[in-house]
Amino acid sequence: MSWDFETEPEFGAKLDWADAFVRDEVEPLDLVWPDLVFTPPDEKLRKVIDPRKQAVRDQGLWATHLGPELGGQGYGQLRLCLLNEILGRSSWAPVIFGCQAPDTGNAEIIAHYGTAEQKERYLRPLLDGEVFSCYSMTEPEGGSDPTQFKTRAVRDGDGWVLNGWKFFSSNAKTASFFIVMAVTNPDVSPYQGMSMFLVPADTPGIEIVRSVGLGYEPRGEGAHALIHYRDVRLPASALLGGENEAFVIAQTRLGGGRIHHAMRTIGQAKKALDMMCERALSRHTQGGKLSDKQFVQGYIADSYAQLTQFRLFVLYTAWEIDKYNDYRKVRKDIAAIKVLMPGVLHDIAQRALQVHGALGASNEMPFTRMLSGATVLGLADGPTEVHKMTVARQVLRDYRPSDDMWPTEHLPKKLAAARAKFAAHLEHEIGNL
Ligand SMILES: Cc1cc2nc3c(=O)[nH]c(=O)nc-3n(C[C@H](O)[C@H](O)[C@H](O)COP(=O)(O)OP(=O)(O)OC[C@H]3O[C@@H](n4cnc5c(N)ncnc54)[C@H](O)[C@@H]3O)c2cc1C
């Protein structure tokens, strides 16, 4: 059958297991250890985390984004989407299931471009969930425009010397290694003149100046580092992929990362919709339940429709990735999803907050955090504006300019052509009148 909106029963059973497991065994971790998600666990925490990771492995759901050659099940992106919708409800769930960002994207590029030695040293522990990694590209003076990047890696004998500043390098303070993008040929466009390096976190010369938090987090306690790389000496073996190939590699990484965020966003938005509906059915005001009020019904209907549209688009794009096995061929739809994602989460979380009244605005409910998360989704992995430009460029590729004075669909022109086509009939009709 070429179109099928059903999940195979075997995988459906695994999703049911994951749904209950995340609710009962993982979501409670978010409440007790909210700040330790990306921290290598100490012995005490291991006693809690390791059995849960093992339960996931026993179900064959560990690192499902990976193919069998890397220890995954090769389920593909479509099934991963169905699973990620569940994992998106919890901060801890991606770590417990071995598919957390940014490590998934980082693992993907090491798997694609790494040497055997690099895979052994960096990829294996990453896939085993033993270490965390950091992707260090954005700079204080430029994020979305690579022509502003200034961090340089200069050849020094067999190796390299790295100098520069990076900003918003997530999880730097707990990562075992960084993937750093640096200019290696300043005489050409950055798209042709930057390279990627695998840099162990304890390499001399790396200074984490401070860890920046998001809006709602206490100052100085965030996960996004300002890093000064000062005369960091790297061996030749630190180069990931070919020299000056950073942008080709980055596309491999960011494509997967973006759609995985979208999959998890479905889970969060669904959680907000669930809360909105429960509250609407539970709360009485002015002679009836909130669910009887048409404004509230409008919130629910709009949210359901918006979420379902978005979900189908994400599932379709995941299906396309499985089909082509090449993110570049699905660039347009990945970018379009990235554009929609912040709005979907924002709108549904905002309505859910509103339906909860003052409680919704309080720190006893998760809505303000969701709203802040939605804002961030419009920046991380590139701002919405830039992705809109990508969508438009890709859409326009399928069109050609009109070579006539008038547009192709100009009605007088089309009418003249249609009349010419049916001229014989028109004359005949007229003749019979
Ligand atoms: C939570 C979070 C996690 C992140 N994690 C990482 C990480 O791990 N590693 C990493 O390297 N980076 C990370 N980033 C940084 C992220 O990639 C950048 O924030 C993003 O690329 C935008 O760069 P910028 O912040 O410098 O904004 P700028 O590039 O300065 O852009 C600012 C604004 O200008 C506008 N703008 C920019 N370009 C255009 C354009 N062409 N047309 C119209 N308007 C435009 C947009 O409104 C944009 O938001 C993270 C960011 C966030 C928020």
Tab-separated table of C-alpha atoms and ligand atoms in Angstrom:
chain	number	residue	atom	x	y	z
A	1	MET	CA	0.000	0.000	0.000
A	2	SER	CA	1.481	3.394	-0.872
A	3	TRP	CA	-0.300	5.503	1.774
A	4	ASP	CA	-0.701	4.243	5.297
A	5	PHE	CA	-1.364	6.289	8.419
A	6	GLU	CA	-1.131	3.338	10.791
A	7	THR	CA	1.842	2.185	12.830
A	8	GLU	CA	2.797	-1.505	12.668
A	9	PRO	CA	1.399	-3.334	15.724
A	10	GLU	CA	4.885	-4.413	16.906
A	11	PHE	CA	6.190	-0.857	16.928
A	12	GLY	CA	2.864	0.400	18.284
A	13	ALA	CA	3.366	-1.891	21.293
A	14	LYS	CA	6.830	-0.399	21.831
A	15	LEU	CA	5.334	3.103	21.718
A	16	ASP	CA	2.755	2.086	24.341
A	17	TRP	CA	5.580	0.791	26.510
A	18	ALA	CA	7.573	4.032	26.017
A	19	ASP	CA	4.511	6.146	26.821
A	20	ALA	CA	3.942	4.441	30.180
A	21	PHE	CA	7.666	4.227	30.954
A	22	VAL	CA	8.253	7.944	30.335
A	23	ARG	CA	5.218	8.873	32.433
A	24	ASP	CA	6.012	6.581	35.373
A	25	GLU	CA	9.796	6.291	35.371
A	26	VAL	CA	11.269	9.295	33.553
A	27	GLU	CA	9.069	12.356	34.057
A	28	PRO	CA	9.619	12.116	37.858
A	29	LEU	CA	13.377	12.636	37.190
A	30	ASP	CA	12.519	16.057	35.707
A	31	LEU	CA	11.060	17.081	39.054
A	32	VAL	CA	13.764	15.707	41.351
A	33	TRP	CA	16.919	16.358	39.274
A	34	PRO	CA	15.958	19.065	36.758
A	35	ASP	CA	19.482	20.470	36.481
A	36	LEU	CA	21.470	17.279	36.083
A	37	VAL	CA	20.203	16.139	32.675
A	38	PHE	CA	23.490	16.841	30.871
A	39	THR	CA	25.806	16.203	33.802
A	40	PRO	CA	27.786	12.946	33.813
A	41	PRO	CA	26.076	11.122	36.722
A	42	ASP	CA	27.903	10.393	39.980
A	43	GLU	CA	27.598	6.936	41.570
A	44	LYS	CA	24.406	7.898	43.443
A	45	LEU	CA	22.637	9.152	40.335
A	46	ARG	CA	23.897	6.203	38.283
A	47	LYS	CA	21.891	3.904	40.529
A	48	VAL	CA	18.768	5.701	39.297
A	49	ILE	CA	19.755	6.349	35.676
A	50	ASP	CA	21.507	3.149	34.593
A	51	PRO	CA	18.617	0.718	35.264
A	52	ARG	CA	16.296	2.991	33.316
A	53	LYS	CA	18.710	3.134	30.359
A	54	GLN	CA	18.985	-0.638	30.547
A	55	ALA	CA	15.184	-1.007	30.453
A	56	VAL	CA	15.193	1.085	27.260
A	57	ARG	CA	17.943	-1.095	25.761
A	58	ASP	CA	16.016	-4.243	26.672
A	59	GLN	CA	13.076	-2.887	24.672
A	60	GLY	CA	15.365	-2.222	21.671
A	61	LEU	CA	14.629	1.510	21.918
A	62	TRP	CA	18.138	2.792	22.742
A	63	ALA	CA	19.531	5.343	20.251
A	64	THR	CA	16.845	4.630	17.678
A	65	HIS	CA	18.175	7.411	15.422
A	66	LEU	CA	21.135	5.180	14.566
A	67	GLY	CA	21.479	2.399	12.051
A	68	PRO	CA	22.356	-1.129	13.184
A	69	GLU	CA	26.033	-0.632	12.278
A	70	LEU	CA	26.229	1.911	15.127
A	71	GLY	CA	24.233	-0.018	17.683
A	72	GLY	CA	20.778	1.353	16.873
A	73	GLN	CA	17.791	-0.541	15.519
A	74	GLY	CA	17.632	1.236	12.157
A	75	TYR	CA	14.017	2.206	12.776
A	76	GLY	CA	14.392	5.304	10.607
A	77	GLN	CA	13.141	8.849	11.101
A	78	LEU	CA	9.431	8.141	10.779
A	79	ARG	CA	9.358	5.732	13.693
A	80	LEU	CA	11.792	7.951	15.572
A	81	CYS	CA	9.246	10.738	15.160
A	82	LEU	CA	6.525	8.674	16.838
A	83	LEU	CA	8.904	7.890	19.682
A	84	ASN	CA	10.255	11.445	19.981
A	85	GLU	CA	6.703	12.772	20.355
A	86	ILE	CA	6.623	10.823	23.612
A	87	LEU	CA	10.155	11.770	24.683
A	88	GLY	CA	9.466	15.476	24.051
A	89	ARG	CA	7.329	15.576	27.211
A	90	SER	CA	10.370	15.191	29.438
A	91	SER	CA	13.824	16.819	29.635
A	92	TRP	CA	15.394	13.583	30.870
A	93	ALA	CA	13.737	11.234	28.378
A	94	PRO	CA	16.089	11.827	25.392
A	95	VAL	CA	19.096	11.080	27.654
A	96	ILE	CA	17.483	7.924	29.048
A	97	PHE	CA	16.704	6.816	25.461
A	98	GLY	CA	20.176	7.773	24.140
A	99	CYS	CA	18.993	10.326	21.580
A	100	GLN	CA	19.557	13.777	23.110
A	101	ALA	CA	20.592	16.913	21.225
A	102	PRO	CA	23.233	18.074	20.541
A	103	ASP	CA	24.851	14.652	20.941
A	104	THR	CA	22.720	12.983	18.239
A	105	GLY	CA	23.895	15.476	15.611
A	106	ASN	CA	27.480	15.333	16.835
A	107	ALA	CA	27.431	11.528	16.757
A	108	GLU	CA	25.992	11.638	13.267
A	109	ILE	CA	28.844	13.703	11.834
A	110	ILE	CA	31.555	11.668	13.569
A	111	ALA	CA	29.893	8.518	12.205
A	112	HIS	CA	29.834	10.038	8.703
A	113	TYR	CA	33.205	11.798	8.582
A	114	GLY	CA	35.327	10.484	11.471
A	115	THR	CA	38.404	8.290	11.082
A	116	ALA	CA	38.437	4.856	12.741
A	117	GLU	CA	40.507	6.328	15.583
A	118	GLN	CA	38.111	9.275	16.067
A	119	LYS	CA	35.128	6.926	16.124
A	120	GLU	CA	36.754	4.752	18.749
A	121	ARG	CA	37.770	7.698	20.918
A	122	TYR	CA	34.686	9.946	20.635
A	123	LEU	CA	31.781	8.146	19.017
A	124	ARG	CA	31.756	4.929	20.999
A	125	PRO	CA	31.457	6.553	24.481
A	126	LEU	CA	28.944	9.061	23.076
A	127	LEU	CA	26.715	6.298	21.732
A	128	ASP	CA	27.044	4.343	24.951
A	129	GLY	CA	25.692	7.379	26.795
A	130	GLU	CA	28.873	7.612	28.866
A	131	VAL	CA	29.853	11.168	27.873
A	132	PHE	CA	28.312	14.400	26.575
A	133	SER	CA	29.554	16.592	23.741
A	134	CYS	CA	29.392	20.252	22.693
A	135	TYR	CA	29.003	21.895	19.294
A	136	SER	CA	30.910	25.172	19.241
A	137	MET	CA	30.088	27.261	16.176
A	138	THR	CA	28.279	30.513	17.078
A	139	GLU	CA	30.504	33.468	17.971
A	140	PRO	CA	29.753	36.577	20.034
A	141	GLU	CA	29.972	38.710	16.899
A	142	GLY	CA	28.087	36.449	14.528
A	143	GLY	CA	25.721	33.518	14.702
A	144	SER	CA	23.548	33.245	11.646
A	145	ASP	CA	26.063	34.861	9.277
A	146	PRO	CA	29.178	32.705	8.898
A	147	THR	CA	31.031	35.531	7.123
A	148	GLN	CA	31.347	37.091	10.586
A	149	PHE	CA	33.128	34.078	12.124
A	150	LYS	CA	36.628	34.962	13.290
A	151	THR	CA	37.889	31.923	15.212
A	152	ARG	CA	41.026	30.780	13.361
A	153	ALA	CA	42.899	27.509	13.174
A	154	VAL	CA	46.373	27.994	11.776
A	155	ARG	CA	48.717	25.199	10.724
A	156	ASP	CA	51.635	24.618	13.062
A	157	GLY	CA	53.955	21.851	11.880
A	158	ASP	CA	51.782	18.746	11.612
A	159	GLY	CA	49.069	20.198	13.803
A	160	TRP	CA	46.974	23.321	14.333
A	161	VAL	CA	46.701	26.249	16.718
A	162	LEU	CA	43.194	27.435	17.515
A	163	ASN	CA	42.344	30.978	18.640
A	164	GLY	CA	39.032	32.777	19.054
A	165	TRP	CA	35.765	33.193	20.911
A	166	LYS	CA	32.600	31.087	20.785
A	167	PHE	CA	29.217	31.878	22.312
A	168	PHE	CA	26.208	29.792	23.353
A	169	SER	CA	28.137	26.516	23.115
A	170	SER	CA	25.534	24.342	24.858
A	171	ASN	CA	26.647	21.880	27.536
A	172	ALA	CA	30.309	22.968	27.314
A	173	LYS	CA	30.754	22.745	31.068
A	174	THR	CA	29.773	19.061	31.189
A	175	ALA	CA	31.002	17.929	27.764
A	176	SER	CA	34.001	15.633	27.338
A	177	PHE	CA	34.829	17.083	23.955
A	178	PHE	CA	33.897	19.968	21.682
A	179	ILE	CA	33.377	20.087	17.945
A	180	VAL	CA	34.769	23.496	17.006
A	181	MET	CA	34.291	25.275	13.687
A	182	ALA	CA	37.196	27.519	12.698
A	183	VAL	CA	38.416	29.491	9.679
A	184	THR	CA	41.298	27.617	8.042
A	185	ASN	CA	41.451	29.594	4.799
A	186	PRO	CA	40.602	33.292	5.283
A	187	ASP	CA	41.112	34.073	1.582
A	188	VAL	CA	37.922	32.383	0.390
A	189	SER	CA	34.268	32.438	1.445
A	190	PRO	CA	33.713	30.852	4.874
A	191	TYR	CA	31.564	28.254	3.129
A	192	GLN	CA	34.759	27.023	1.448
A	193	GLY	CA	37.306	28.035	4.070
A	194	MET	CA	36.225	26.617	7.444
A	195	SER	CA	37.067	23.300	9.079
A	196	MET	CA	35.828	21.278	12.036
A	197	PHE	CA	37.983	20.031	14.869
A	198	LEU	CA	37.431	17.473	17.607
A	199	VAL	CA	38.818	19.019	20.772
A	200	PRO	CA	38.964	17.202	24.136
A	201	ALA	CA	37.570	19.396	26.920
A	202	ASP	CA	40.778	19.196	28.965
A	203	THR	CA	43.001	20.555	26.153
A	204	PRO	CA	45.125	23.436	27.546
A	205	GLY	CA	43.996	26.879	26.387
A	206	ILE	CA	40.214	26.329	26.588
A	207	GLU	CA	38.610	28.776	28.990
A	208	ILE	CA	34.894	28.638	29.728
A	209	VAL	CA	34.502	32.298	30.618
A	210	ARG	CA	30.929	31.897	31.833
A	211	SER	CA	27.890	29.696	31.347
A	212	VAL	CA	24.992	31.815	30.161
A	213	GLY	CA	21.451	30.898	31.197
A	214	LEU	CA	18.137	31.386	29.426
A	215	GLY	CA	15.725	34.133	30.508
A	216	TYR	CA	14.039	32.304	33.368
A	217	GLU	CA	17.227	30.712	34.759
A	218	PRO	CA	19.267	32.205	37.608
A	219	ARG	CA	22.127	34.362	36.325
A	220	GLY	CA	25.441	32.515	35.905
A	221	GLU	CA	23.881	29.061	36.059
A	222	GLY	CA	23.043	28.332	32.460
A	223	ALA	CA	24.206	25.691	30.032
A	224	HIS	CA	25.369	27.889	27.141
A	225	ALA	CA	29.013	28.823	27.373
A	226	LEU	CA	31.070	31.781	26.300
A	227	ILE	CA	34.392	30.115	25.477
A	228	HIS	CA	37.788	31.631	24.819
A	229	TYR	CA	40.051	29.339	22.813
A	230	ARG	CA	43.538	30.732	23.362
A	231	ASP	CA	46.514	29.092	21.600
A	232	VAL	CA	44.837	25.702	21.767
A	233	ARG	CA	47.282	23.232	20.191
A	234	LEU	CA	45.702	20.399	18.269
A	235	PRO	CA	47.264	17.410	16.515
A	236	ALA	CA	46.567	16.782	12.812
A	237	SER	CA	44.253	13.973	13.920
A	238	ALA	CA	41.879	16.554	15.465
A	239	LEU	CA	40.573	17.548	12.020
A	240	LEU	CA	37.101	16.085	11.419
A	241	GLY	CA	36.475	15.339	7.735
A	242	GLY	CA	38.463	17.205	5.111
A	243	GLU	CA	40.162	20.569	5.525
A	244	ASN	CA	37.764	23.435	4.650
A	245	GLU	CA	34.744	21.099	4.573
A	246	ALA	CA	33.008	22.386	7.702
A	247	PHE	CA	29.872	23.545	5.916
A	248	VAL	CA	29.249	20.319	4.070
A	249	ILE	CA	29.617	18.522	7.408
A	250	ALA	CA	27.435	21.038	9.271
A	251	GLN	CA	24.539	20.410	6.903
A	252	THR	CA	24.618	16.719	7.801
A	253	ARG	CA	24.397	17.629	11.448
A	254	LEU	CA	21.846	20.397	11.478
A	255	GLY	CA	19.307	18.650	9.237
A	256	GLY	CA	18.802	15.829	11.723
A	257	GLY	CA	18.962	18.107	14.748
A	258	ARG	CA	16.227	20.385	13.415
A	259	ILE	CA	13.693	17.699	12.665
A	260	HIS	CA	14.394	15.939	15.970
A	261	HIS	CA	13.607	19.188	17.819
A	262	ALA	CA	10.376	19.396	15.823
A	263	MET	CA	9.436	15.836	16.794
A	264	ARG	CA	9.954	16.583	20.487
A	265	THR	CA	8.071	19.874	20.128
A	266	ILE	CA	4.988	17.900	19.089
A	267	GLY	CA	5.210	16.119	22.451
A	268	GLN	CA	5.439	19.368	24.381
A	269	ALA	CA	2.607	21.028	22.488
A	270	LYS	CA	0.444	17.921	22.983
A	271	LYS	CA	1.167	18.101	26.709
A	272	ALA	CA	-0.020	21.743	26.748
A	273	LEU	CA	-3.177	20.782	24.817
A	274	ASP	CA	-3.867	17.909	27.244
A	275	MET	CA	-3.577	20.284	30.188
A	276	MET	CA	-5.805	22.847	28.478
A	277	CYS	CA	-8.535	20.244	27.879
A	278	GLU	CA	-8.397	18.828	31.402
A	279	ARG	CA	-8.675	22.323	32.873
A	280	ALA	CA	-11.519	23.273	30.540
A	281	LEU	CA	-13.483	20.242	31.713
A	282	SER	CA	-12.646	20.789	35.392
A	283	ARG	CA	-13.120	24.511	36.012
A	284	HIS	CA	-16.557	26.101	36.558
A	285	THR	CA	-17.200	29.779	36.068
A	286	GLN	CA	-20.256	31.938	35.387
A	287	GLY	CA	-22.790	29.165	35.265
A	288	GLY	CA	-20.885	26.523	33.385
A	289	LYS	CA	-17.695	24.693	32.698
A	290	LEU	CA	-14.922	26.448	30.817
A	291	SER	CA	-15.336	23.804	28.133
A	292	ASP	CA	-18.870	25.149	27.479
A	293	LYS	CA	-17.581	28.638	26.633
A	294	GLN	CA	-17.142	29.251	22.942
A	295	PHE	CA	-13.906	31.204	23.343
A	296	VAL	CA	-12.371	28.226	25.155
A	297	GLN	CA	-13.762	25.838	22.558
A	298	GLY	CA	-12.053	28.049	19.984
A	299	TYR	CA	-8.720	27.711	21.834
A	300	ILE	CA	-9.094	23.932	21.867
A	301	ALA	CA	-10.155	23.635	18.236
A	302	ASP	CA	-7.417	25.974	16.977
A	303	SER	CA	-4.790	24.174	19.051
A	304	TYR	CA	-5.884	20.725	17.913
A	305	ALA	CA	-5.917	21.745	14.246
A	306	GLN	CA	-2.581	23.583	14.478
A	307	LEU	CA	-0.914	20.659	16.222
A	308	THR	CA	-2.306	18.051	13.838
A	309	GLN	CA	-1.216	20.053	10.784
A	310	PHE	CA	2.269	20.446	12.198
A	311	ARG	CA	2.485	16.801	13.237
A	312	LEU	CA	1.513	15.544	9.804
A	313	PHE	CA	4.074	17.844	8.194
A	314	VAL	CA	6.815	16.557	10.517
A	315	LEU	CA	5.818	12.926	9.895
A	316	TYR	CA	5.779	13.523	6.152
A	317	THR	CA	9.238	15.106	6.266
A	318	ALA	CA	10.549	12.208	8.373
A	319	TRP	CA	9.159	9.848	5.737
A	320	GLU	CA	10.925	11.857	3.018
A	321	ILE	CA	14.249	11.612	4.894
A	322	ASP	CA	13.847	7.833	5.145
A	323	LYS	CA	13.014	7.684	1.461
A	324	TYR	CA	15.930	9.775	0.148
A	325	ASN	CA	18.387	9.061	2.968
A	326	ASP	CA	19.828	12.511	2.319
A	327	TYR	CA	18.928	15.613	4.349
A	328	ARG	CA	19.884	17.929	1.478
A	329	LYS	CA	17.040	16.575	-0.663
A	330	VAL	CA	14.558	17.444	2.097
A	331	ARG	CA	16.009	20.853	2.939
A	332	LYS	CA	12.895	22.809	2.008
A	333	ASP	CA	10.583	20.861	4.291
A	334	ILE	CA	13.050	20.680	7.185
A	335	ALA	CA	13.417	24.481	7.005
A	336	ALA	CA	9.629	24.951	6.769
A	337	ILE	CA	9.111	22.816	9.878
A	338	LYS	CA	11.803	24.795	11.679
A	339	VAL	CA	9.882	27.976	10.792
A	340	LEU	CA	6.552	26.625	12.095
A	341	MET	CA	7.858	25.009	15.273
A	342	PRO	CA	8.160	28.053	17.600
A	343	GLY	CA	4.701	29.342	16.636
A	344	VAL	CA	2.945	26.020	17.232
A	345	LEU	CA	4.405	25.590	20.708
A	346	HIS	CA	3.952	29.258	21.575
A	347	ASP	CA	0.300	29.462	20.518
A	348	ILE	CA	-0.811	26.268	22.234
A	349	ALA	CA	1.148	26.960	25.455
A	350	GLN	CA	-0.200	30.535	25.527
A	351	ARG	CA	-3.822	29.347	25.218
A	352	ALA	CA	-3.267	26.642	27.830
A	353	LEU	CA	-1.777	29.216	30.198
A	354	GLN	CA	-4.758	31.510	29.656
A	355	VAL	CA	-7.283	28.770	30.400
A	356	HIS	CA	-5.503	28.098	33.716
A	357	GLY	CA	-5.794	31.758	34.798
A	358	ALA	CA	-3.362	32.957	37.477
A	359	LEU	CA	-2.268	29.392	38.152
A	360	GLY	CA	-1.220	29.146	34.513
A	361	ALA	CA	1.052	32.174	34.866
A	362	SER	CA	2.637	30.833	38.049
A	363	ASN	CA	5.789	28.796	38.516
A	364	GLU	CA	3.603	25.933	39.694
A	365	MET	CA	2.671	25.144	36.093
A	366	PRO	CA	5.090	24.686	33.151
A	367	PHE	CA	3.566	27.187	30.702
A	368	THR	CA	5.910	30.164	31.063
A	369	ARG	CA	8.853	27.807	30.640
A	370	MET	CA	7.187	26.392	27.512
A	371	LEU	CA	6.714	29.922	26.165
A	372	SER	CA	10.344	30.717	26.778
A	373	GLY	CA	11.254	27.406	25.125
A	374	ALA	CA	9.159	28.347	22.103
A	375	THR	CA	11.031	31.639	21.757
A	376	VAL	CA	14.331	29.833	21.887
A	377	LEU	CA	13.208	27.423	19.152
A	378	GLY	CA	13.094	30.413	16.820
A	379	LEU	CA	16.849	30.993	17.356
A	380	ALA	CA	18.665	27.743	18.132
A	381	ASP	CA	19.942	26.065	14.953
A	382	GLY	CA	19.454	29.374	13.137
A	383	PRO	CA	16.826	32.136	13.329
A	384	THR	CA	13.396	31.785	11.751
A	385	GLU	CA	14.086	34.554	9.221
A	386	VAL	CA	17.038	32.683	7.736
A	387	HIS	CA	15.032	29.457	7.450
A	388	LYS	CA	12.207	31.339	5.744
A	389	MET	CA	14.747	32.523	3.186
A	390	THR	CA	15.810	28.908	2.631
A	391	VAL	CA	12.194	27.803	2.164
A	392	ALA	CA	11.504	30.599	-0.305
A	393	ARG	CA	14.681	29.915	-2.310
A	394	GLN	CA	13.899	26.213	-2.498
A	395	VAL	CA	10.268	26.847	-3.469
A	396	LEU	CA	11.326	29.305	-6.175
A	397	ARG	CA	13.623	26.706	-7.735
A	398	ASP	CA	10.531	24.993	-9.136
A	399	TYR	CA	9.325	28.132	-10.952
A	400	ARG	CA	10.383	30.075	-14.042
A	401	PRO	CA	9.778	33.757	-14.860
A	402	SER	CA	7.074	34.594	-17.384
A	403	ASP	CA	8.671	35.446	-20.723
A	404	ASP	CA	5.580	37.365	-21.779
A	405	MET	CA	4.486	40.927	-20.952
A	406	TRP	CA	1.597	39.426	-18.940
A	407	PRO	CA	1.600	36.718	-16.253
A	408	THR	CA	0.810	33.195	-17.449
A	409	GLU	CA	-2.515	33.259	-15.597
A	410	HIS	CA	-3.581	36.667	-17.005
A	411	LEU	CA	-7.259	36.070	-17.755
A	412	PRO	CA	-7.649	38.034	-21.028
A	413	LYS	CA	-4.614	36.227	-22.449
A	414	LYS	CA	-5.915	32.833	-21.318
A	415	LEU	CA	-9.382	33.589	-22.616
A	416	ALA	CA	-7.958	34.479	-26.045
A	417	ALA	CA	-6.031	31.198	-26.070
A	418	ALA	CA	-9.100	29.227	-24.959
A	419	ARG	CA	-11.254	30.868	-27.631
A	420	ALA	CA	-8.633	30.045	-30.254
A	421	LYS	CA	-8.627	26.411	-29.064
A	422	PHE	CA	-12.390	26.072	-29.414
A	423	ALA	CA	-12.723	28.395	-32.435
A	424	ALA	CA	-14.369	25.769	-34.642
A	425	HIS	CA	-16.980	24.977	-31.989
A	426	LEU	CA	-17.616	28.574	-31.234
A	427	GLU	CA	-18.236	29.319	-34.933
A	428	HIS	CA	-20.532	26.258	-35.139
A	429	GLU	CA	-22.539	27.349	-32.067
A	430	ILE	CA	-22.831	30.857	-33.407
A	431	GLY	CA	-23.866	29.489	-36.816
A	432	ASN	CA	-26.734	27.559	-35.215
A	433	LEU	CA	-28.102	30.533	-33.393
B	1	LIG	C1	19.037	27.615	23.428
B	1	LIG	C2	20.088	27.846	22.406
B	1	LIG	C3	21.057	26.883	22.245
B	1	LIG	C4	22.092	27.085	21.316
B	1	LIG	N1	23.084	26.155	21.228
B	1	LIG	C5	24.136	26.375	20.405
B	1	LIG	C6	25.230	25.459	20.369
B	1	LIG	O1	25.229	24.426	21.051
B	1	LIG	N2	26.287	25.746	19.576
B	1	LIG	C7	26.327	26.869	18.800
B	1	LIG	O2	27.306	27.056	18.106
B	1	LIG	N3	25.308	27.769	18.814
B	1	LIG	C8	24.228	27.560	19.613
B	1	LIG	N4	23.189	28.470	19.663
B	1	LIG	C9	23.297	29.711	18.915
B	1	LIG	C10	22.376	29.781	17.704
B	1	LIG	O3	22.816	28.920	16.695
B	1	LIG	C11	22.367	31.259	17.270
B	1	LIG	O4	21.692	31.971	18.286
B	1	LIG	C12	21.694	31.501	15.930
B	1	LIG	O5	22.417	30.936	14.884
B	1	LIG	C13	21.539	33.010	15.679
B	1	LIG	O6	22.757	33.673	15.829
B	1	LIG	P1	22.851	34.981	16.771
B	1	LIG	O7	22.279	34.629	18.097
B	1	LIG	O8	24.254	35.459	16.739
B	1	LIG	O9	21.897	36.015	16.116
B	1	LIG	P2	22.215	36.987	14.863
B	1	LIG	O10	22.885	36.218	13.793
B	1	LIG	O11	22.906	38.203	15.373
B	1	LIG	O12	20.767	37.349	14.415
B	1	LIG	C14	19.942	38.168	15.263
B	1	LIG	C15	18.610	38.348	14.613
B	1	LIG	O13	18.749	39.036	13.388
B	1	LIG	C16	17.751	38.636	12.484
B	1	LIG	N5	18.399	38.109	11.288
B	1	LIG	C17	19.563	37.439	11.187
B	1	LIG	N6	19.824	37.128	9.917
B	1	LIG	C18	18.809	37.608	9.177
B	1	LIG	C19	18.492	37.613	7.791
B	1	LIG	N7	19.313	37.030	6.903
B	1	LIG	N8	17.337	38.195	7.401
B	1	LIG	C20	16.501	38.773	8.290
B	1	LIG	N9	16.763	38.819	9.604
B	1	LIG	C21	17.888	38.239	10.052
B	1	LIG	C22	16.934	37.565	13.179
B	1	LIG	O14	15.813	38.150	13.778
B	1	LIG	C23	17.878	37.065	14.229
B	1	LIG	O15	17.224	36.457	15.334
B	1	LIG	C24	22.125	28.267	20.543
B	1	LIG	C25	21.112	29.225	20.700
B	1	LIG	C26	20.101	29.020	21.614
B	1	LIG	C27	19.056	30.091	21.768
